[in-house]
Structure formats: structure tokens, C-alpha cells
Short mmCIF file of C-alpha atoms and ligand atoms in Angstrom, two decimals:
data_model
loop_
_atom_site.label_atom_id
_atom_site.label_comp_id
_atom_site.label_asym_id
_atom_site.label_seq_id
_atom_site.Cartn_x
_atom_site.Cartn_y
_atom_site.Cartn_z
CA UNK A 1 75.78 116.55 134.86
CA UNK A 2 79.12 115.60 135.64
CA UNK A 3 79.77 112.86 138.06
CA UNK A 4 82.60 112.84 141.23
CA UNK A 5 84.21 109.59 142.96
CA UNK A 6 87.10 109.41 144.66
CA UNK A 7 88.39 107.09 147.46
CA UNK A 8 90.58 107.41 151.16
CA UNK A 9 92.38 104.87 152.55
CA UNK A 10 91.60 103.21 156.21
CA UNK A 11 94.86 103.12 157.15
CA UNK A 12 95.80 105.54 160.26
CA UNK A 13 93.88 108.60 160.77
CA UNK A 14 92.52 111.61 158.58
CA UNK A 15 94.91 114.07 158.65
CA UNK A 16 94.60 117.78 157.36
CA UNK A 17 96.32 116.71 154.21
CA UNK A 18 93.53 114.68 153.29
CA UNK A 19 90.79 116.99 155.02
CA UNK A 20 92.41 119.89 152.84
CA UNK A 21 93.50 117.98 149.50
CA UNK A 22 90.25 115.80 149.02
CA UNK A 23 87.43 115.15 151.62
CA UNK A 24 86.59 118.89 152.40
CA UNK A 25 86.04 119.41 148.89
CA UNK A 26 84.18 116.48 148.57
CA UNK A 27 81.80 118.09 150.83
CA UNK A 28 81.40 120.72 149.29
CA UNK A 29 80.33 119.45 145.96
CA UNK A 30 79.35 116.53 147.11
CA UNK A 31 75.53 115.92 145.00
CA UNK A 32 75.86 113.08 143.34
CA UNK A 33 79.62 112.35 143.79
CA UNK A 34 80.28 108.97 145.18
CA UNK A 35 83.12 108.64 147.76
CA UNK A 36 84.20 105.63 148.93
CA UNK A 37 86.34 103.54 152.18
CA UNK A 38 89.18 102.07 150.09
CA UNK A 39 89.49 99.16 152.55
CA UNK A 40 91.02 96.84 149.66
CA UNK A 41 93.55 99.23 148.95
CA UNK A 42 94.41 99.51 152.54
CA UNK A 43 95.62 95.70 152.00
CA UNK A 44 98.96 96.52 150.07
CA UNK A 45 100.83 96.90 152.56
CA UNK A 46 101.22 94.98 156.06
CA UNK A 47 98.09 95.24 158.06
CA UNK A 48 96.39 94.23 160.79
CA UNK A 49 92.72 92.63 160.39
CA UNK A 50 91.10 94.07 163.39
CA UNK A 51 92.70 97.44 162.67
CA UNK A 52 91.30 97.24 159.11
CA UNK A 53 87.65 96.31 160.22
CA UNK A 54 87.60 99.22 163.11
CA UNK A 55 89.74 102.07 160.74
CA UNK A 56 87.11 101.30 157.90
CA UNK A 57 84.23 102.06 160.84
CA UNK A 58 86.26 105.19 162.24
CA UNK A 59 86.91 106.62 158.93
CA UNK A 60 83.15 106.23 157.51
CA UNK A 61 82.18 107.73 160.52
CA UNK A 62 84.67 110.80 160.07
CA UNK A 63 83.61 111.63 156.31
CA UNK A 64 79.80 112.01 157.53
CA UNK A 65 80.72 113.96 160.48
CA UNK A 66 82.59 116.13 157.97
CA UNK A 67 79.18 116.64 156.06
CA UNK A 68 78.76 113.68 153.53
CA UNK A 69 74.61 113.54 153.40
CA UNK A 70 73.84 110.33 152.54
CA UNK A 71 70.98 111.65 150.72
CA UNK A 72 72.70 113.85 149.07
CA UNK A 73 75.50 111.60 147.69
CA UNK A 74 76.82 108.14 147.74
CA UNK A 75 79.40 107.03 150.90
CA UNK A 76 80.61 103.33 150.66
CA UNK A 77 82.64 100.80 151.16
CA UNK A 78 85.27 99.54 148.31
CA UNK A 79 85.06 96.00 148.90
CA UNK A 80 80.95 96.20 149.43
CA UNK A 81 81.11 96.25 145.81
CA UNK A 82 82.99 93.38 144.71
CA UNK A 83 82.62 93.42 140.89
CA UNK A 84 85.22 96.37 141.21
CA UNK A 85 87.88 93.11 141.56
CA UNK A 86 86.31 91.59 138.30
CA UNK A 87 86.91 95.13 136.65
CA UNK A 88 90.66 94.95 137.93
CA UNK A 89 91.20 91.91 136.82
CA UNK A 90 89.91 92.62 133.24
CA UNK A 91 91.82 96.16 133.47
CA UNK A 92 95.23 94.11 134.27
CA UNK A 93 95.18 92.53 131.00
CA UNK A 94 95.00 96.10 129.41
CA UNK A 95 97.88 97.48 131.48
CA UNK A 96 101.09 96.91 131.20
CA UNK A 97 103.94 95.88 134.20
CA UNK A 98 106.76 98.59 133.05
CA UNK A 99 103.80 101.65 133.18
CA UNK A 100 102.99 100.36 136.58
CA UNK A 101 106.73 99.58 137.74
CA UNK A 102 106.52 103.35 136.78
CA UNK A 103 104.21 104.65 139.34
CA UNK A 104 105.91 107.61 141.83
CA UNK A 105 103.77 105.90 144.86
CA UNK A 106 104.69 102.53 143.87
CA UNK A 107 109.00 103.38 144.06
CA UNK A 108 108.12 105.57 147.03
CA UNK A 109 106.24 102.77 149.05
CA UNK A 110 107.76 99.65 147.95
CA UNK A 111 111.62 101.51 148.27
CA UNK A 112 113.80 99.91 151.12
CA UNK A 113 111.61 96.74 151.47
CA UNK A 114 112.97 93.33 151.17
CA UNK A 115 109.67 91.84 149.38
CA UNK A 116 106.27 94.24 148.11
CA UNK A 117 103.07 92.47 147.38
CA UNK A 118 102.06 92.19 143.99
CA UNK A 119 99.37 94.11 145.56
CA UNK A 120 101.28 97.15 146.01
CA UNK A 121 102.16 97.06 141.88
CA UNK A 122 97.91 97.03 141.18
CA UNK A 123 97.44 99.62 143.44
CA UNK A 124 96.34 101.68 140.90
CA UNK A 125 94.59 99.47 138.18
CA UNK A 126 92.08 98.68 141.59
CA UNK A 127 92.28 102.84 141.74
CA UNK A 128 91.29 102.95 137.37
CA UNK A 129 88.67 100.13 138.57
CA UNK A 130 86.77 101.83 141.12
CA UNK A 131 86.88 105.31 138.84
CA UNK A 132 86.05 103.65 135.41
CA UNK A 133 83.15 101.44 136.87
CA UNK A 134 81.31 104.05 138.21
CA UNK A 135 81.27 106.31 134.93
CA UNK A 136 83.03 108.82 136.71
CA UNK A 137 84.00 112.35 135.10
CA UNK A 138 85.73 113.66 137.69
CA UNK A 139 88.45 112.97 140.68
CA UNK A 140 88.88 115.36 143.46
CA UNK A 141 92.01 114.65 144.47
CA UNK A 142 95.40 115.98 146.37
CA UNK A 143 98.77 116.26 143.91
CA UNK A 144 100.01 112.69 145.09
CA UNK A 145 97.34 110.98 143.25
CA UNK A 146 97.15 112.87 140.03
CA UNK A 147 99.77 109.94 138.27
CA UNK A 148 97.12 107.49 138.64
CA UNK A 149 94.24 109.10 137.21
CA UNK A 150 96.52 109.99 134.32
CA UNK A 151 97.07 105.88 134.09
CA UNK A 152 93.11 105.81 134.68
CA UNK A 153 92.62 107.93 131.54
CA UNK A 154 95.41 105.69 130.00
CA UNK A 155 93.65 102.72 130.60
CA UNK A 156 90.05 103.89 130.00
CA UNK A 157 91.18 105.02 126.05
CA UNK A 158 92.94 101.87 125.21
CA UNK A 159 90.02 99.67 126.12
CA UNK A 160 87.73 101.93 124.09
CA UNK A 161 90.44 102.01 121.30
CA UNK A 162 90.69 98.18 121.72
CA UNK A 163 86.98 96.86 122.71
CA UNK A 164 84.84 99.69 121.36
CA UNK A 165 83.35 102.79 123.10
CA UNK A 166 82.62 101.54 126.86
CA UNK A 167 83.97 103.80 129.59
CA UNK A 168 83.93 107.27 130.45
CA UNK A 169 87.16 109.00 130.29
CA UNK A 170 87.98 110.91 133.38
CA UNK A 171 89.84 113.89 134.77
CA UNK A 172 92.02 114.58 138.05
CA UNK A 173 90.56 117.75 140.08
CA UNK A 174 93.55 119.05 142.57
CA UNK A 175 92.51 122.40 144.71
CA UNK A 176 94.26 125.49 143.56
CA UNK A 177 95.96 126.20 146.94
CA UNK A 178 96.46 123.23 149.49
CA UNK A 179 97.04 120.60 146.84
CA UNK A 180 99.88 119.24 148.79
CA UNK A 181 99.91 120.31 152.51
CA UNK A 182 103.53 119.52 153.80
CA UNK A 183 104.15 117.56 157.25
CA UNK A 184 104.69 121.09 159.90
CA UNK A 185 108.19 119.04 161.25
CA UNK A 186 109.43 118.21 157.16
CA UNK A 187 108.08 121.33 155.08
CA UNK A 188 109.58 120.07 151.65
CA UNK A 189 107.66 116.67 152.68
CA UNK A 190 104.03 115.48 152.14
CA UNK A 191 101.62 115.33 155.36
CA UNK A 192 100.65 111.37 155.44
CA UNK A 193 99.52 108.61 157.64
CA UNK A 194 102.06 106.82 156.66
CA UNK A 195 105.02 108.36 157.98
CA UNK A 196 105.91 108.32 161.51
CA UNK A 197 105.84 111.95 162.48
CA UNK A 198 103.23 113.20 164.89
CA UNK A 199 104.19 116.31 165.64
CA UNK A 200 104.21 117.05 162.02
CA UNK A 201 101.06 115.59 160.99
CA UNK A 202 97.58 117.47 162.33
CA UNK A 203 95.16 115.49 162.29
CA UNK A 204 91.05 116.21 161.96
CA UNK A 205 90.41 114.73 165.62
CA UNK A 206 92.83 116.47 167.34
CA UNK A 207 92.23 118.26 170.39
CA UNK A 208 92.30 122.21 169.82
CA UNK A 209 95.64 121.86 172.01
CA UNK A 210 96.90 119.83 170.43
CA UNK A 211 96.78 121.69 166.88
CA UNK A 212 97.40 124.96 168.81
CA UNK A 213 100.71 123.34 170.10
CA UNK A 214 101.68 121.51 166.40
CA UNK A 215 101.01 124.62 164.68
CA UNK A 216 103.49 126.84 167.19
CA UNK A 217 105.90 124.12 167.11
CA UNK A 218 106.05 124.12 163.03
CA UNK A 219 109.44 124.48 161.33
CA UNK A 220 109.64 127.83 159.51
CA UNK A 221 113.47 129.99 159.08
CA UNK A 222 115.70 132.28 160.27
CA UNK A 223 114.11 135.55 158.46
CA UNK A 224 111.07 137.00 160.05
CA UNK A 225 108.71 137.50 156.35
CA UNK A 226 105.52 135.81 156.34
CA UNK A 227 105.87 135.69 152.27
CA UNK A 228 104.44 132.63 150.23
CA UNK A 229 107.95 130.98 148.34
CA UNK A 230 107.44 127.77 148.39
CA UNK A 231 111.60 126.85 147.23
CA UNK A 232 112.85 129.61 150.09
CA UNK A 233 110.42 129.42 152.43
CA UNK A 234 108.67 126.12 152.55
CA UNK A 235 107.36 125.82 156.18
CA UNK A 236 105.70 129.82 156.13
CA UNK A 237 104.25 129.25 152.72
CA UNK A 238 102.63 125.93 153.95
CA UNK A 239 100.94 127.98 157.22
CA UNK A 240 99.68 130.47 154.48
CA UNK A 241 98.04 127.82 152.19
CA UNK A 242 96.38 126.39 155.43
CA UNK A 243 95.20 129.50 156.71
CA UNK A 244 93.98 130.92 153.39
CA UNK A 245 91.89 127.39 153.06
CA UNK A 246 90.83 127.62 156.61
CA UNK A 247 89.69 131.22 155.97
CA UNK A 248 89.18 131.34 152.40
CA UNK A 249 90.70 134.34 151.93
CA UNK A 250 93.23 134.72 148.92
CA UNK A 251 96.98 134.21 149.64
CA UNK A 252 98.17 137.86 148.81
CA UNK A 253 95.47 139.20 151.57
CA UNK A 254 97.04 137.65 153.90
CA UNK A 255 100.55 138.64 152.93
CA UNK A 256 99.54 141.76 153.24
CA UNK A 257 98.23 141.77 156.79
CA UNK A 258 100.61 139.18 158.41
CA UNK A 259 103.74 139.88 156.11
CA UNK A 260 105.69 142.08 159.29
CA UNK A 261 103.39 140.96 161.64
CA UNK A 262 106.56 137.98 162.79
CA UNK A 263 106.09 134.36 162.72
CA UNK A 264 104.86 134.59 166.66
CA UNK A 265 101.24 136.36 165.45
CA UNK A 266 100.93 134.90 162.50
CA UNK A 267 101.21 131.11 163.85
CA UNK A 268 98.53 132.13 166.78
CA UNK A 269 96.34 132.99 163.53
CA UNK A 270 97.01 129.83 162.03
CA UNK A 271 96.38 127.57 164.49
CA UNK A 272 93.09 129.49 165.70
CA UNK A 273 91.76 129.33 162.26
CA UNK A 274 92.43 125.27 162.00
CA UNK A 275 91.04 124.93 165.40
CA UNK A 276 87.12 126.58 164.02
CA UNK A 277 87.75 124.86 160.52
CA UNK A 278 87.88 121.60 162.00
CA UNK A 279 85.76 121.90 164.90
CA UNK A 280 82.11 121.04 163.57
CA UNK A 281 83.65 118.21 162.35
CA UNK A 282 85.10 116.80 165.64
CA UNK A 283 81.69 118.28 167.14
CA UNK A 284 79.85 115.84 164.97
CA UNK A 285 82.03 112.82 165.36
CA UNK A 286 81.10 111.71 168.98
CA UNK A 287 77.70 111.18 168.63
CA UNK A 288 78.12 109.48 164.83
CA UNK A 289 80.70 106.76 166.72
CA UNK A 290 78.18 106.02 169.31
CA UNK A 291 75.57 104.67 167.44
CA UNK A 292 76.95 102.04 165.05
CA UNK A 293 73.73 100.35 163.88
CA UNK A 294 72.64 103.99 162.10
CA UNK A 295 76.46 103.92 160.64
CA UNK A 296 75.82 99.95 158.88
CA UNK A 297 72.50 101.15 157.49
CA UNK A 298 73.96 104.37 155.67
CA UNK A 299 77.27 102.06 154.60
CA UNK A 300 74.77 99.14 153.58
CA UNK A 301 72.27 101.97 151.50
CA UNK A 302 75.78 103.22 149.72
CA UNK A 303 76.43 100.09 148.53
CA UNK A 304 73.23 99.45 147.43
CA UNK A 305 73.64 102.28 145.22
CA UNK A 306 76.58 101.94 143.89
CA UNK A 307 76.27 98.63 143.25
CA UNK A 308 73.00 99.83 140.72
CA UNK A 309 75.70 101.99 138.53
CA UNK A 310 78.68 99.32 138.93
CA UNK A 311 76.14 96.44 137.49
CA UNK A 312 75.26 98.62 134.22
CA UNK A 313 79.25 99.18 133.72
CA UNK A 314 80.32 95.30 134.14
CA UNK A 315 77.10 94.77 131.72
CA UNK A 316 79.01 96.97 128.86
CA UNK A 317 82.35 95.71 130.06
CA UNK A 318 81.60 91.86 129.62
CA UNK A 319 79.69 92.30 126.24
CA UNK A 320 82.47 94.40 124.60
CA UNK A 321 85.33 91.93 126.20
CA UNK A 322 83.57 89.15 124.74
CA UNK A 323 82.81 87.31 128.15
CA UNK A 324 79.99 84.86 127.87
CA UNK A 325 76.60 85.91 129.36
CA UNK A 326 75.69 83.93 131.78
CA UNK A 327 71.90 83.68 130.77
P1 ATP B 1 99.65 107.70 152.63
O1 ATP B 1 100.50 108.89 152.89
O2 ATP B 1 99.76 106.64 153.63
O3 ATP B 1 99.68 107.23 151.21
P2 ATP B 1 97.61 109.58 152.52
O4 ATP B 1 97.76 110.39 153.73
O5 ATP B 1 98.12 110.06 151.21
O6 ATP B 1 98.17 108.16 152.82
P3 ATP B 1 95.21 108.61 151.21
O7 ATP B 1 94.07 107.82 151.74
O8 ATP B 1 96.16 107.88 150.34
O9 ATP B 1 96.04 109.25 152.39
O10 ATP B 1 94.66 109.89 150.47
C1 ATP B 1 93.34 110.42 150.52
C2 ATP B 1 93.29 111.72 149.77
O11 ATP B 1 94.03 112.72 150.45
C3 ATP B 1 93.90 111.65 148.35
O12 ATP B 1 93.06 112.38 147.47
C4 ATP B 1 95.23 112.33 148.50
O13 ATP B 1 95.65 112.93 147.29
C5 ATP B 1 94.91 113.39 149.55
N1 ATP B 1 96.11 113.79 150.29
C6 ATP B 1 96.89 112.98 151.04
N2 ATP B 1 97.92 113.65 151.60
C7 ATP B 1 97.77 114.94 151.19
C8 ATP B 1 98.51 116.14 151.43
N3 ATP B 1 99.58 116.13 152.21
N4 ATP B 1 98.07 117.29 150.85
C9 ATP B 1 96.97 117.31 150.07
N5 ATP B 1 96.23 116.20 149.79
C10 ATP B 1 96.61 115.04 150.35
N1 LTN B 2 94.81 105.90 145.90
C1 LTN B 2 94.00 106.91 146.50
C2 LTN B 2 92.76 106.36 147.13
C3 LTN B 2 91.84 105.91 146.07
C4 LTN B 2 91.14 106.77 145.15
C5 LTN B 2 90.37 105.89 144.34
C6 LTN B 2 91.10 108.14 144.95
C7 LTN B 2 91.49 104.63 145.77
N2 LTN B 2 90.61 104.62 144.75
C8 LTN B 2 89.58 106.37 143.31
C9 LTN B 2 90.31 108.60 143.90
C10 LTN B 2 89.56 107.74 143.10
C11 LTN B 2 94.79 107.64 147.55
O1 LTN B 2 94.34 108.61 147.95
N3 LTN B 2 95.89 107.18 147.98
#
């Protein structure tokens, strides 16, 4: 049986991107999989403490309201875990500075500023950490993140080369449509948290208004063809891969019905289907936010878990680095 992790950031809100490129499909297939609140990662870059604390709440409480069954699968919290730093630490001194000085997300996030944490380099050797420690086969992913499970694979074969069998060597899953959902204001741009543009970004708790209004607002062009080319038509062919995910129906379909339909009837389509795609979720989130105690026992259960799998890796790890038991 093969096993799933993957991680999301606390850092601003879920946005469709991530609903679309990762946590919907963790749902989906979610027995077994662990997913986890990657509130250490979410230290990389300037932060605030009490925004950390009450994102890493908000956002736990999103992914069950999306459908994570605690008793179905695993939902944590990175930093619950704390081995995962001792794992990092012993992965850093299998990595190398120019293949992380490498990284696409590194260059993008560290570009323009006067100083970057040394952090913001690790970034993904804490990424290989939390992936190789909990034997993980594979990582449902968007396209951003495929770089650094190609470093995790990297990483995982030279310690086995070096040390001896120890870790499992893992794979990047990416969706085949919706892999990279582009910001509705920027359509040659990726939808994040990170970048300032609200009217471009949807995000899972908005208001059916709200995504009604972002969707009618999105930047398209001056031909009328509702035709999926990504290189001439960037902002139609990123409706299409949203509405064929909202719907699951297959791109071509809906060429075919909403190809002459104009952009006017087509974008009324769009937004209606995001608005029942992401409504149970929203449905579910109230009543998940308003009782916090039942939220700390399902975090506190996930770790307990997860901790049980991360203790048998460090146990392999330590003997085959030659660390000292300690009894
Ligand atoms: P930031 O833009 O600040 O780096 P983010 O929006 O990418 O943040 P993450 O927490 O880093 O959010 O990503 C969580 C998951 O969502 C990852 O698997 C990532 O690949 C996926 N993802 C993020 N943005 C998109 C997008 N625009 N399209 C598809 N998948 C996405
Ligand atoms: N870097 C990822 C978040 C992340 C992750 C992981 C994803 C941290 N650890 C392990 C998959 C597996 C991102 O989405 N920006």
C-alpha cells in the first residue's frame, strides 16, 4: 500500500490554488495519507507570532471542514513532531548549498530582499525531512513544488548510496488539469497567498459574492473563443481548468458547449460551479471554528500518530549515521 504526505503552509488563507492543486485531492485519497500544518516552514519569512499560532488553528480547521477524517488519515502539526528538525539537520550535511542556492522558490522568494534567513535556503531539506521521515511514497502536490521533491528523491538516494538502504524514495503527484491555477487579475501568474492581489486570488472562504464577482471580473482577451491555449489565451484556459475540476467534466466537453457561447455565459458557469464546489466546505467550517477543544484533541491524536512512524525512521536514521544510542 502506498503511503501519501504532503504539507500547506499557515501563512494567509487557502486559496483555490491550493484547494485545486493539493488539499482537494488529498481528500479524496486521503486513507492513510498523512497531511500536515507546516507551521515551521511558515517561519522563513517575516512573521508575526500571534498570526502564526491563530493561521495554524484556522487552517487545521479548514482541511477537516474540507473532509480530512481523522480516522481515516493522519492531520498534524509540523512542529508537533520535532524529531523532523533532527532529520533536517542530519539531511543538511547530505545536501549541498549550490543545489539549494538552485531552488526556483528560493530565487523567487528571497529576490529583491536586502537580507533572507538561512531559513529560507532549508526550506526544502525541512520539506525532504518531513517526506523522508514518514516513509512516504507519494506527494500530492501543485507544479510549484515538484523541484523539491525532485531534491527529496535527491537526497533520499545519496543517503542510501552513502549510509546503506534507510529511506523510502518518493515521487511528486501533480493533477492532470489544475496543476497550476493562475491568479484571475495575472493569468500567466501563479494564484498564492503570498502575493498581494485579492481580486485575483479566490479563496475557499469566500462569500458566493464574492467568487461570483472575482470570477466576472477575471482578465480574459479581445477575441470572443472559449478555447483552452494556454500561450494565447491564458486567462479563458485557466476558467476552463477550474470549471472542468469543479465539474469534472473533461476539457474538450466543455469546449464544445461553451466554445461560441461568449465569455459573458461562460464566466456565469464558472463562477456558479466554484460557488457549489466550495460550498460544503465553507458549510462545514463554522461549526469546526467554534469548538476549539474538539480541534486540539484531533491535532494532539495526529501527532500522536505520526510521531509512532517518525520514531521507527530516526531509529534507522541514527543507527546507519552512526549516532550513539542513547541506551
Ligand atoms: P506561497 O504562494 O505563499 O508560496 P502557496 O499559495 O503556494 O503559498 P503553499 O502552502 O506553499 O501555498 O502550498 C500548498 C499546496 O498548494 C502545494 O502543494 C502547492 O503546490 C499547491 N499550490 C499552491 N498554489 C497553487 C496554484 N496556484 N495552483 C495549483 N496548486 C497550487
Ligand atoms: N513547501 C510546500 C509545503 C510543504 C510540503 C511538505 C508539501 C512542506 N512540507 C512535504 C509536500 C510534502 C509548499 O506547498 N509550499
Amino acid at each position: 500500500m502506498s503511503r501519501q504526505f504532503s504539507g500547506i503552509q499557515p501563512t494567509g488563507d487557502m486559496h483555490l490554488g491550493n484547494f485545486v492543486g493539493a488539499v482537494g485531492r488529498w481528500v479524496q485519497d486521503q486513507d492513510d495519507g498523512l497531511f500536515c500544518v507546516v507551521d515551521l516552514h511558515a517561519m522563513t519569512l517575516p512573521y508575526d507570532p500571534a498570526e502564526l499560532t491563530a493561521g495554524t488553528r484556522r487552517l487545521a480547521a479548514l482541511l477537516l471542514a474540507a473532509g480530512l477524517d481523522p480516522d481515516r488519515c493522519t492531520l498534524f502539526v509540523q512542529s508537533h513532531v520535532p524529531v523532523v528538525t533532527e532529520l533536517t539537520w542530519i539531511l543538511n550535511c547530505v545536501a549541498t548549498v549550490g543545489e539549494l542556492r538552485r531552488m526556483t522558490q528560493f530565487k523567487e522568494k528571497g529576490h529583491g530582499q536586502e537580507s533572507v534567513s538561512a531559513g529560507l535556503l532549508d526550506y526544502p531539506v525541512l520539506m525532504a525531512a518531513d517526506i523522508l521521515l514518514y516513509d512516504s511514497d507519494e506527494v500530492p502536490v501543485g507544479e510549484d513544488q515538484i523541484q523539491h521533491v525532485e531534491l527529496t528523491r535527491d537526497l533520499a538516494t545519496r543517503f542510501n548510496h552513502r549510509f546503506g538502504d534507510t529511506l523510502v524514495v518518493p515521487k511528486a503527484t501533480v493533477p492532470p488539469v489544475g496543476a497550476r491555477i493562475k491568479d484571475l487579475q495575472n493569468p500567466t501568474a501563479k494564484m498564492s497567498k503570498s502575493v498581494d492581489s485579492p481580486q485575483g486570488t479566490i479563496l475557499v472562504l469566500d462569500d458566493p459574492k464574492v467568487i461570483t464577482k472575482k470570477v466576472k471580473s477575471a482578465v480574459t482577451d479581445s477575441d470572443t473563443a472559449v478555447r483552452f491555449d494556454v500561450e494565447q489565451k491564458p486567462g479563458v484556459s485557466n476558467l476552463l481548468a477550474l470549471l472542468s475540476v469543479a465539474t469534472g467534466r473533461a476539457i474538450p466537453d466543455l469546449e464544445a458547449e461553451y466554445g461560441t457561447s461568449g465569455y459573458g455565459t461562460f464566466k456565469a458557469a464558472v463562477a456558479e460551479a466554484l460557488v457549489e464546489y466550495l460550498r460544503p466546505t465553507r458549510g462545514r467550517y463554522e461549526a469546526l471554528v467554534a469548538d476549539p477543544a474538539e480541534l486540539t484533541r484531533s491535532l494532539a491524536r495526529g501527532a500522536t500518530k505520526a510521531e509512532a512512524i517518525a520514531s521507527a525512521t530516526m531509529d534507522r536514521v541514527r543507527s546507519a549515521t552512526g549516532l550513539l544510542p542513547t541506551t
